[in-house]
XYZ file of C-alpha atoms in Angstrom:
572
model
C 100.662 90.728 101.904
C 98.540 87.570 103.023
C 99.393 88.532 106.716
C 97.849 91.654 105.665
C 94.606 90.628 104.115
C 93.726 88.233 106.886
C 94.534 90.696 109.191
C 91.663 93.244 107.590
C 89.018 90.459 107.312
C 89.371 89.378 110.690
C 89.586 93.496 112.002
C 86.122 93.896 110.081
C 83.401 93.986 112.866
C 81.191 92.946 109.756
C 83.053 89.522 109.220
C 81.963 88.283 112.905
C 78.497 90.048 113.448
C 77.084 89.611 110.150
C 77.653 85.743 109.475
C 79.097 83.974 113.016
C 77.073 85.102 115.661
C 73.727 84.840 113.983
C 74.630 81.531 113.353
C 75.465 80.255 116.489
C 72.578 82.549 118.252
C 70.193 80.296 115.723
C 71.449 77.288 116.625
C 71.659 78.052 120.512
C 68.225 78.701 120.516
C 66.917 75.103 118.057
C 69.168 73.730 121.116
C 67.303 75.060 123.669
C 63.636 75.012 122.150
C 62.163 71.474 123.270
C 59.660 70.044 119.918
C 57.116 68.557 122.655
C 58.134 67.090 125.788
C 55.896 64.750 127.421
C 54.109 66.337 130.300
C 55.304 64.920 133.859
C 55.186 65.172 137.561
C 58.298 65.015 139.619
C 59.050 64.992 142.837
C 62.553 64.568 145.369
C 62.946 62.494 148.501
C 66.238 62.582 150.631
C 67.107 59.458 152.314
C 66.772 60.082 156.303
C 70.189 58.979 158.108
C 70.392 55.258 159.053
C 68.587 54.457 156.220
C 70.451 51.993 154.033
C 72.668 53.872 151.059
C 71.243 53.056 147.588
C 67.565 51.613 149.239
C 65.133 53.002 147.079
C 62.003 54.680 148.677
C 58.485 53.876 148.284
C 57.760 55.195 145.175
C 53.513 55.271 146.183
C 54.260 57.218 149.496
C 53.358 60.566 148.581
C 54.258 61.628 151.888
C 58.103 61.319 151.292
C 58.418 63.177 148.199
C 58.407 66.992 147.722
C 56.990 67.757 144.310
C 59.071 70.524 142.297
C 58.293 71.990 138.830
C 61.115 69.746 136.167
C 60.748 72.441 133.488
C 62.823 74.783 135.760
C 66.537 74.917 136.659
C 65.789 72.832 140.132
C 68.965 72.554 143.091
C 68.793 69.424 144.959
C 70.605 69.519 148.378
C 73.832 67.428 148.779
C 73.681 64.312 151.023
C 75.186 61.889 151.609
C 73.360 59.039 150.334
C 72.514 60.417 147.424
C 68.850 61.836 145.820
C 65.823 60.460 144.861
C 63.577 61.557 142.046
C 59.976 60.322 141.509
C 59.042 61.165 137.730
C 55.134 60.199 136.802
C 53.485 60.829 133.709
C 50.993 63.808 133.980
C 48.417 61.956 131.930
C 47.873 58.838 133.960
C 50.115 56.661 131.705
C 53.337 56.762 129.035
C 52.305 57.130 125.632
C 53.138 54.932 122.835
C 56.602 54.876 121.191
C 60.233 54.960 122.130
C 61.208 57.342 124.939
C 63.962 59.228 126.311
C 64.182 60.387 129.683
C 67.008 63.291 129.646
C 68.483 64.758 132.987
C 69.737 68.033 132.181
C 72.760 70.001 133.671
C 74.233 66.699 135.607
C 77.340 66.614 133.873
C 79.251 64.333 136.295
C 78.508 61.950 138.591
C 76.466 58.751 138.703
C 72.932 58.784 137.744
C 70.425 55.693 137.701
C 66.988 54.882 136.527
C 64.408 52.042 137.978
C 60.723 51.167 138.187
C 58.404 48.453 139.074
C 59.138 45.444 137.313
C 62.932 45.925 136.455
C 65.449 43.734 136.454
C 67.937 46.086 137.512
C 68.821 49.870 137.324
C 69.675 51.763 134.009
C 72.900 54.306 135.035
C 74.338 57.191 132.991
C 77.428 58.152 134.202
C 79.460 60.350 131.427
C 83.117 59.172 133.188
C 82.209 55.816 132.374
C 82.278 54.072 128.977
C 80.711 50.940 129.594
C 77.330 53.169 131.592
C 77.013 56.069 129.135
C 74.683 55.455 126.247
C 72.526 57.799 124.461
C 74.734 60.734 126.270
C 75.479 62.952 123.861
C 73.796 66.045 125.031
C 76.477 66.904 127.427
C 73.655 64.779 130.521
C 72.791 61.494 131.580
C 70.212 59.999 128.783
C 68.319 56.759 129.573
C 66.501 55.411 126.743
C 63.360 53.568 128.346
C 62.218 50.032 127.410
C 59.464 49.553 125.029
C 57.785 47.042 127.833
C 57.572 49.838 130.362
C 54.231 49.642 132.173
C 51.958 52.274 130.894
C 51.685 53.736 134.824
C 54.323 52.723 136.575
C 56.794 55.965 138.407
C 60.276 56.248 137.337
C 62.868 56.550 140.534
C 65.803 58.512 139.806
C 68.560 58.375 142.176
C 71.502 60.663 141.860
C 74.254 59.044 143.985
C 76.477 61.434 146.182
C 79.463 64.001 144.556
C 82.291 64.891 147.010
C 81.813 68.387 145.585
C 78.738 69.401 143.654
C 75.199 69.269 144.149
C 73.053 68.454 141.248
C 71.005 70.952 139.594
C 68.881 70.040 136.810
C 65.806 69.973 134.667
C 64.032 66.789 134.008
C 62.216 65.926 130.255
C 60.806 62.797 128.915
C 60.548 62.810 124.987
C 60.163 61.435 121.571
C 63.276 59.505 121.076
C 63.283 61.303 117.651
C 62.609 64.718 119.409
C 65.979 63.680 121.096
C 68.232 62.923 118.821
C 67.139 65.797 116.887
C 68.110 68.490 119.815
C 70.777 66.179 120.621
C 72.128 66.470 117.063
C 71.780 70.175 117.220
C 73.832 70.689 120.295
C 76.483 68.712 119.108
C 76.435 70.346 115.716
C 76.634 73.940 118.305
C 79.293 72.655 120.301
C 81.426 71.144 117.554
C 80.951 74.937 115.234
C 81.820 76.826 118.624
C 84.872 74.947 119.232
C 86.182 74.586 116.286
C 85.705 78.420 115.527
C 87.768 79.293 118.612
C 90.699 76.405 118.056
C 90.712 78.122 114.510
C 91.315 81.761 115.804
C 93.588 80.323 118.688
C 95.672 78.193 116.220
C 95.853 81.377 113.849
C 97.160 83.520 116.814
C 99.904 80.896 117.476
C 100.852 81.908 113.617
C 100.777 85.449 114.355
C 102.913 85.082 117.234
C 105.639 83.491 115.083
C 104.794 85.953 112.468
C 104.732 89.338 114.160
C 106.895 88.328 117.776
C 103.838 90.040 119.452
C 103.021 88.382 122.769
C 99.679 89.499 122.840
C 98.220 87.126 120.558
C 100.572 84.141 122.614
C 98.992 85.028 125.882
C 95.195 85.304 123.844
C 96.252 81.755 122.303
C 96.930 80.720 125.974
C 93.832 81.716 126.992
C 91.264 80.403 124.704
C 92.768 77.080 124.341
C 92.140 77.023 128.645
C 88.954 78.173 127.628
C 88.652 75.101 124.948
C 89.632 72.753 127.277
C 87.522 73.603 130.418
C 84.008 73.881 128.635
C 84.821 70.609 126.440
C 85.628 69.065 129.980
C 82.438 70.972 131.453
C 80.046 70.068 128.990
C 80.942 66.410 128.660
C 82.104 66.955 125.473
C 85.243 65.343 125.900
C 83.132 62.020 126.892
C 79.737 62.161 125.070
C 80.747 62.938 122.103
C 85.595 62.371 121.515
C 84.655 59.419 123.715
C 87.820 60.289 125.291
C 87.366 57.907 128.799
C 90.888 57.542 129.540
C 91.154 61.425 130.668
C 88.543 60.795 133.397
C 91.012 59.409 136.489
C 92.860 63.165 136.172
C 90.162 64.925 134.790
C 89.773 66.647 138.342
C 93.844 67.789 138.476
C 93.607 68.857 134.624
C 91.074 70.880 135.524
C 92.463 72.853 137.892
C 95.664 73.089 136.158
C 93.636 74.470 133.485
C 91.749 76.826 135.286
C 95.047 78.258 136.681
C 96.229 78.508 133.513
C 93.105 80.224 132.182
C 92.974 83.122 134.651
C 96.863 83.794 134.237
C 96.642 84.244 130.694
C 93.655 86.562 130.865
C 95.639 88.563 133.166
C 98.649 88.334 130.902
C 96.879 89.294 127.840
C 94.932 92.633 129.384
C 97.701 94.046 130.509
C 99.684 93.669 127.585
C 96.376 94.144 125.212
C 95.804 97.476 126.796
C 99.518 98.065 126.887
C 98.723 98.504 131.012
C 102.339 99.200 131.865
C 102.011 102.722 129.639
C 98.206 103.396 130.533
C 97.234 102.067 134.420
C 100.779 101.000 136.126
C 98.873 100.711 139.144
C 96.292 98.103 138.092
C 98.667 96.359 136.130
C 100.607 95.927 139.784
C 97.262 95.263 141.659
C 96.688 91.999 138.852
C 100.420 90.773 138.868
C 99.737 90.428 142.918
C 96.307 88.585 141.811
C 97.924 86.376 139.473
C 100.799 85.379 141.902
C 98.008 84.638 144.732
C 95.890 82.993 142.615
C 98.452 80.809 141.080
C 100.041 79.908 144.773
C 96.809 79.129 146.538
C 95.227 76.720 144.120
C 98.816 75.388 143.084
C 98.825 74.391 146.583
C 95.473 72.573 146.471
C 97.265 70.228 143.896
C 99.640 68.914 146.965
C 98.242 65.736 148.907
C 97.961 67.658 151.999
C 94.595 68.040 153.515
C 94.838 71.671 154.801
C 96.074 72.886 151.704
C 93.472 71.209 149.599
C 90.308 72.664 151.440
C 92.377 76.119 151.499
C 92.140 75.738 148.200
C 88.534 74.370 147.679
C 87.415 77.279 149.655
C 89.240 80.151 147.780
C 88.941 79.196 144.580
C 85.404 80.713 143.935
C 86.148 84.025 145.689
C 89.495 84.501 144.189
C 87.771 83.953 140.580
C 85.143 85.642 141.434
C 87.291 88.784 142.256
C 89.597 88.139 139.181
C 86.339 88.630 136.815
C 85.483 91.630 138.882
C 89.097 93.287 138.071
C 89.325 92.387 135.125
C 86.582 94.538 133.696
C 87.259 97.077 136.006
C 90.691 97.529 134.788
C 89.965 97.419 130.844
C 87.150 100.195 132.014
C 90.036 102.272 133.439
C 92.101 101.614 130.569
C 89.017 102.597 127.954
C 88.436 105.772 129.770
C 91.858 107.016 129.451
C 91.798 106.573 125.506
C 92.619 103.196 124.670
C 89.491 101.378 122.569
C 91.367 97.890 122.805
C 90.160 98.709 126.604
C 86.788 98.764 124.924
C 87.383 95.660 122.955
C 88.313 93.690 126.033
C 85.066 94.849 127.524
C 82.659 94.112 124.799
C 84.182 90.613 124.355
C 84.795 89.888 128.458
C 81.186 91.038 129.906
C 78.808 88.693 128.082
C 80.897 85.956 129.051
C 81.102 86.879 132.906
C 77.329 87.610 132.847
C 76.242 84.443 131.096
C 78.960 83.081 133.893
C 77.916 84.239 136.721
C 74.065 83.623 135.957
C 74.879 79.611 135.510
C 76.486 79.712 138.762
C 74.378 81.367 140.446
C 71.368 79.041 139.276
C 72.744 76.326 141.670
C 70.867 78.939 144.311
C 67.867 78.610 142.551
C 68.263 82.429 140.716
C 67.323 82.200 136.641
C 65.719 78.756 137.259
C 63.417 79.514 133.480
C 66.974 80.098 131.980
C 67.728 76.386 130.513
C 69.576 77.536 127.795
C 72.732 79.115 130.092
C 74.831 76.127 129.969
C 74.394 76.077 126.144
C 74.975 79.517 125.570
C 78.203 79.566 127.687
C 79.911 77.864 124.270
C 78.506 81.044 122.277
C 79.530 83.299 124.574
C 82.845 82.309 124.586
C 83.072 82.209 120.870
C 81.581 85.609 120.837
C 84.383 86.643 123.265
C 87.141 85.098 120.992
C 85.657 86.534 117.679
C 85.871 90.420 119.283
C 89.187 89.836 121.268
C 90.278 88.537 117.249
C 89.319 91.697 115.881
C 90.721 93.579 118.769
C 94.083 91.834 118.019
C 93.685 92.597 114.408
C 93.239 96.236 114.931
C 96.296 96.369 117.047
C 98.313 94.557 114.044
C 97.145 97.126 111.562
C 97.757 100.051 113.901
C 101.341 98.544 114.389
C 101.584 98.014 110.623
C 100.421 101.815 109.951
C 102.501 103.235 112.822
C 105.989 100.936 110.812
C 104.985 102.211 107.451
C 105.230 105.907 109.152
C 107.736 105.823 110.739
C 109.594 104.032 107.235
C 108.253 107.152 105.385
C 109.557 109.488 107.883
C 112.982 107.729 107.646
C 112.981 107.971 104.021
C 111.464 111.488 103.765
C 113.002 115.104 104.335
C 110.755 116.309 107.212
C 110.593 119.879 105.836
C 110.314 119.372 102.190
C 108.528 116.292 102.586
C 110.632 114.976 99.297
C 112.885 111.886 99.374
C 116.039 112.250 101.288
C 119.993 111.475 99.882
C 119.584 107.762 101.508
C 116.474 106.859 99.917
C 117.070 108.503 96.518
C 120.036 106.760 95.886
C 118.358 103.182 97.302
C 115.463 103.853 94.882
C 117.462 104.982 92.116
C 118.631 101.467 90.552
C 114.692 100.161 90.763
C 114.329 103.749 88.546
C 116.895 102.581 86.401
C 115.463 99.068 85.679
C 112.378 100.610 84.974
C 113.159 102.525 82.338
C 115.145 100.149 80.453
C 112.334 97.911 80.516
C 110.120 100.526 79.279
C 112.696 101.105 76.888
C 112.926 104.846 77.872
C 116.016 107.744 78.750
C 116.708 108.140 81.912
C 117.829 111.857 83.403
C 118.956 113.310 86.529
C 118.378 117.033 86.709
C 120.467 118.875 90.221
C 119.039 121.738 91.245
C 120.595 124.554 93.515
C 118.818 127.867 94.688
C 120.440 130.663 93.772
C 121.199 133.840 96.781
C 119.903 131.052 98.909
C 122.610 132.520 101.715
C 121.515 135.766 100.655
C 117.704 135.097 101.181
C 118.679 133.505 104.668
C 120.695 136.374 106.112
C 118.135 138.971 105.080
C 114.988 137.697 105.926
C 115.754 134.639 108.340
C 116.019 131.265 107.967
C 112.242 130.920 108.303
C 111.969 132.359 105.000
C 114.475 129.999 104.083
C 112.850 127.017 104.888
C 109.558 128.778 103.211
C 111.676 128.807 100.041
C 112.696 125.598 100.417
C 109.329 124.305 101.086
C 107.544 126.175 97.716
C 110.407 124.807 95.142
C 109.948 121.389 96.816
C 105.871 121.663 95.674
C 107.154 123.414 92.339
C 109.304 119.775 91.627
C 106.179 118.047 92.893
C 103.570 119.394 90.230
C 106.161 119.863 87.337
C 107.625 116.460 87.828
C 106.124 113.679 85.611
C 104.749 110.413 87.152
C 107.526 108.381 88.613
C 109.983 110.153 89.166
C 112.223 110.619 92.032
C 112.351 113.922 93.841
C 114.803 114.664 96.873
C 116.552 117.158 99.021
C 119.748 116.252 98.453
C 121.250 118.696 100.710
C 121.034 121.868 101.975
C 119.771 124.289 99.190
C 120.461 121.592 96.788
C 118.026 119.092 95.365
C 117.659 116.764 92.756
C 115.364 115.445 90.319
C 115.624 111.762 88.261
C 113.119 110.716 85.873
C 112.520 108.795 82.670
C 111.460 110.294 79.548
C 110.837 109.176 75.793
C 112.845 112.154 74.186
C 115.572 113.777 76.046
C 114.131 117.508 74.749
C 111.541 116.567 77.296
C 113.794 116.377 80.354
C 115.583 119.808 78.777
C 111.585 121.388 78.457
C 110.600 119.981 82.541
C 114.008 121.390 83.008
C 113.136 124.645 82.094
C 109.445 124.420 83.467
C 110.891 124.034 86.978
C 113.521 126.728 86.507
C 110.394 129.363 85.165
C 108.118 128.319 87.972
C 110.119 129.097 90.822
C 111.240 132.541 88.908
C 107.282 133.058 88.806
C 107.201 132.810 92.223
C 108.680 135.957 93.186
C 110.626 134.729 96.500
C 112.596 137.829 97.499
C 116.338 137.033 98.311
C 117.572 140.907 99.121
C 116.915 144.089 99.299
C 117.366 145.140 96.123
C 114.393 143.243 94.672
C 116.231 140.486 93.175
C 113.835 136.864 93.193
C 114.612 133.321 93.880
C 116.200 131.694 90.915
C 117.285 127.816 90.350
C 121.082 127.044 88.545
C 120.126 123.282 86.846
C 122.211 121.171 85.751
C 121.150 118.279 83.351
C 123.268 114.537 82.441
C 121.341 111.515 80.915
C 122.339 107.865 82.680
C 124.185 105.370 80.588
C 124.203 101.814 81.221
C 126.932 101.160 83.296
C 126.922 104.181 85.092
C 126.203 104.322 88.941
C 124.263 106.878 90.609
C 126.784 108.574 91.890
C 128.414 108.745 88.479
C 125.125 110.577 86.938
C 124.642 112.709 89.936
C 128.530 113.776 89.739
C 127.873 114.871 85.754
C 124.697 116.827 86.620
C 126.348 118.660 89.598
C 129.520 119.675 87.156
C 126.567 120.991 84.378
C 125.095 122.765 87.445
C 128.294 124.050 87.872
C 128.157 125.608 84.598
C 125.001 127.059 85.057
C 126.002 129.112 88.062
C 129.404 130.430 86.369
C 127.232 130.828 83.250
C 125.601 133.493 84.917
C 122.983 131.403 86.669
C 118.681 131.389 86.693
C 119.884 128.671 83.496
C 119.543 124.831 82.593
C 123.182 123.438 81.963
C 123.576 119.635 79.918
C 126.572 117.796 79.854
C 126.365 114.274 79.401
C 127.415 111.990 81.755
C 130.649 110.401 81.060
C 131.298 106.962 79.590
């Protein structure tokens, strides 16, 4: 029953749209709306070859540096001495107060700060514990010195990454402007995270709970998921402060990432149920998966070849597993299956948010600051309607069990209970009534010219006949009672009653009804008639005991003449 009811709050499209994603939405966009940044100029300058690594440049030679707009997403060139920024104030001078100079996007890598007049260089570096300080927004912070000169250029120099090039946005701030966006994206990040540990961490349970592996491979998933954006946002070091990851954070990474884009593969196809619906895709992704899994499985080996293999398949390969992925829930939708549907409406946002943040690197969506933020809602978003996906598929599971438990226990023609389930409900009927302090009677019923009815007008008749004393028992039957098809033209009726001239008066009801109904059974004009026979339960008894008394008083009835109610009480 609890299984259940968290199953139908979490498979209620209300329950996400309505209260989580308004939520984070607000809070993505306090994150990425700036109070009032101080207005600056800033400018880049490349160190020419066989210049010394690390030698700053003239910070006055305006000649050098190539001025570019820091509000907007801006892609600096690799090299391989490293990047210099010049940042000026756009006033002539740094106003008063504490200030924060934030460089956005730069996750990893080295990052320093110097001017005029200082004793030595300020770095950021995230990896490091002893050079990160005011780093919690996921980017190299430097807090600048009261004492810095009201004119003087800052030099930023972004030292050289064996793999990425830094792309980034550049703001100088109130400190309290700061730590009041900073405060806010660690507030976002934190909610977003823990919602989707939650919902992984409750389909663990439901794995355990209902042996489906669907909700094991979505588990899989977003806990990759967890892992790669707290690694790619800093998270794991600005804010758990967890340093002594950062010697294997590149091999965790792309043990991660493997692990990521096999479980998304593993979880469509058996979301969708792709083996029933598209056994073709479902082959074309098992030969992804196994590619995918080989190639960059080889880039963790320490050979050279294989490592740059790697480097240079990776993007390509993911890029063409988010490509079939879609494509292959779309498939999957179009032949009938809405978790298809699900899989899209959860998957696209996240690819598109995805592939716009890479893409920015190129200089494409360079006003779009917020994408790195809003990769952590999208990926909650994604989580919340895969959740409800799963949750849809329990309850369809559950309703397809409970039919096929009432077909087991149900006579498919008459639609009453059959002999196995009568005589397992029969004892609960039992305690019922003695609780209730009330008689309990078993009436058995047999159709009289039943073989006469079925050799002159067919057996469809028959099973018409059947069918219309079946609804007769249903409406003259009083509230909880038990009514079955006990075999062949033979049924029977138990239920509890305060006097026993009211099971003798629903006796005769049911025997008057079905004469009423004027069911031909020859010829001749003779009707469908019932032979009852009627014996009370007494503690002690078993069913079978009662049931034996009421078939002898049916007996009775048919030697009596039949279209009669016999009673004989049960004995002992």
């Amino acid at each position: 029953m609890a299984v259940s009811c968290v199953v139908r709050v979490f498979a209620s499209p209300r329950f996400g749209l309505r209260y989580l994603l308004p939520v984070a939405c607000f809070m993505a966009a306090a994150v990425s709306a700036s109070a009032a940044p101080v207005p600056i100029v800033t400018a880049e300058w490349a160190p020419p070859p066989g210049r010394a690594a690390g030698q700053a440049p003239d910070p006055n030679a305006q000649s050098q540096f190539r001025p570019f707009d820091a509000a907007r997403m801006h892609r600096f060139e690799r090299n391989p001495d490293g990047l210099w920024l010049r940042v000026l104030p756009q006033s002539g001078s740094w106003p008063e107060g504490p200030l924060v100079l934030t460089v956005h996007r730069v996750v990893f890598g080295t990052t320093s700060l110097q001017w005029d007049g200082a004793s030595r260089p300020l770095r950021a570096d995230i990896l490091d514990p002893l050079a990160t300080g005011l780093a919690g927004h996921s980017a190299p912070v430097f807090d600048l010195p009261p004492d810095l000169p009201k004119e003087a250029p800052l030099l930023l120099h972004f030292e050289s990454h064996p793999t990425l090039a830094p792309s980034a946005t550049i703001t100088v701030e109130p400190l309290a402007d700061y730590l009041r966006r900073d405060a806010l994206w660690v507030a976002l990040a934190s909610a977003c995270l823990a919602a989707m540990a939650a919902m992984a961490l409750t389909a663990f349970v439901f794995t355990l709970l209902l042996g489906d592996r669907a909700y094991l491979f979505y588990a899989l998933y977003l806990s990759c998921f967890i892992v790669l954006e707290v690694i790619a946002t800093g998270y794991l070091f600005t804010v758990l402060r967890w340093h002594a990851w950062a010697p294997a954070i590149g091999a965790i990474g792309k043990l991660v990432t493997i692990a990521s884009v096999v479980s998304a593969c593993l979880f469509l196809m058996d979301f969708v149920r792709m083996r029933d619906t598209a056994p073709r895709i479902r082959r074309v992704i098992q030969t992804y998966v196994a590619v995918f899994g080989t190639t960059i499985g080889l880039g963790l080996l320490p050979i050279p070849a294989l490592q740059e293999l790697a480097r240079v398949m990776v993007n390509p390969m993911l890029a063409f597993g988010a490509l079939i992925l879609p494509v292959a829930a779309l498939i999957v939708a179009a032949r009938g299956s809405r978790y298809g549907l699900y899989f899209l409406l959860g998957w696209l946002p996240l690819m598109a948010v995805t592939f716009m943040s890479s893409v920015q690197v190129s200089g494409a969506f360079a006003e779009a600051t917020w994408l790195m933020d809003s990769l952590l809602v999208a990926g909650t978003f994604e989580a919340l309607v895969l959740a409800i996906g799963l949750a849809d598929r329990a309850l369809a599971h559950r309703h397809q069990f409970h039919s096929a438990q009432q077909l087991s226990m149900t006579d498919p023609l008459t639609g009453l209970l059959n002999r196995r389930a009568f005589e397992a409900q029969f004892a609960a009927l039992i305690a019922q009534a003695q609780a209730d302090g009330l008689r309990l009677y078993v009436l058995f019923i047999d159709l009289d010219h039943f073989k006469s009815l079925n050799d002159c007008f067919g057996h469809r008749a028959g099973d018409q006949a059947l069918s219309a004393v079946a609804g007769a028992m249903r409406r003259i039957a009083p509230g909880g009672s038990l009514q079955c098809r006990y075999g062949g033209e033979e049924f029977v009726l138990a239920m509890s009653v305060t006097r026993s001239a009211d099971a003798l008066t629903t006796a005769e009801m049911l025997r008057s009804a079905v004469v009423s109904l004027g069911i031909p059974v020859n010829q001749e004009g003779g009707v469908l008639t019932l032979s009852i026979g009627l014996a009370r339960y007494h503690t002690g008894d078993s069913a079978a005991m009662t049931i034996e008394a009421a078939d002898r008083a049916m007996y009775r009835a048919k030697s009596g003449g039949r279209n009669r109610v016999m009673e004989v009480e049960a004995p002992g």
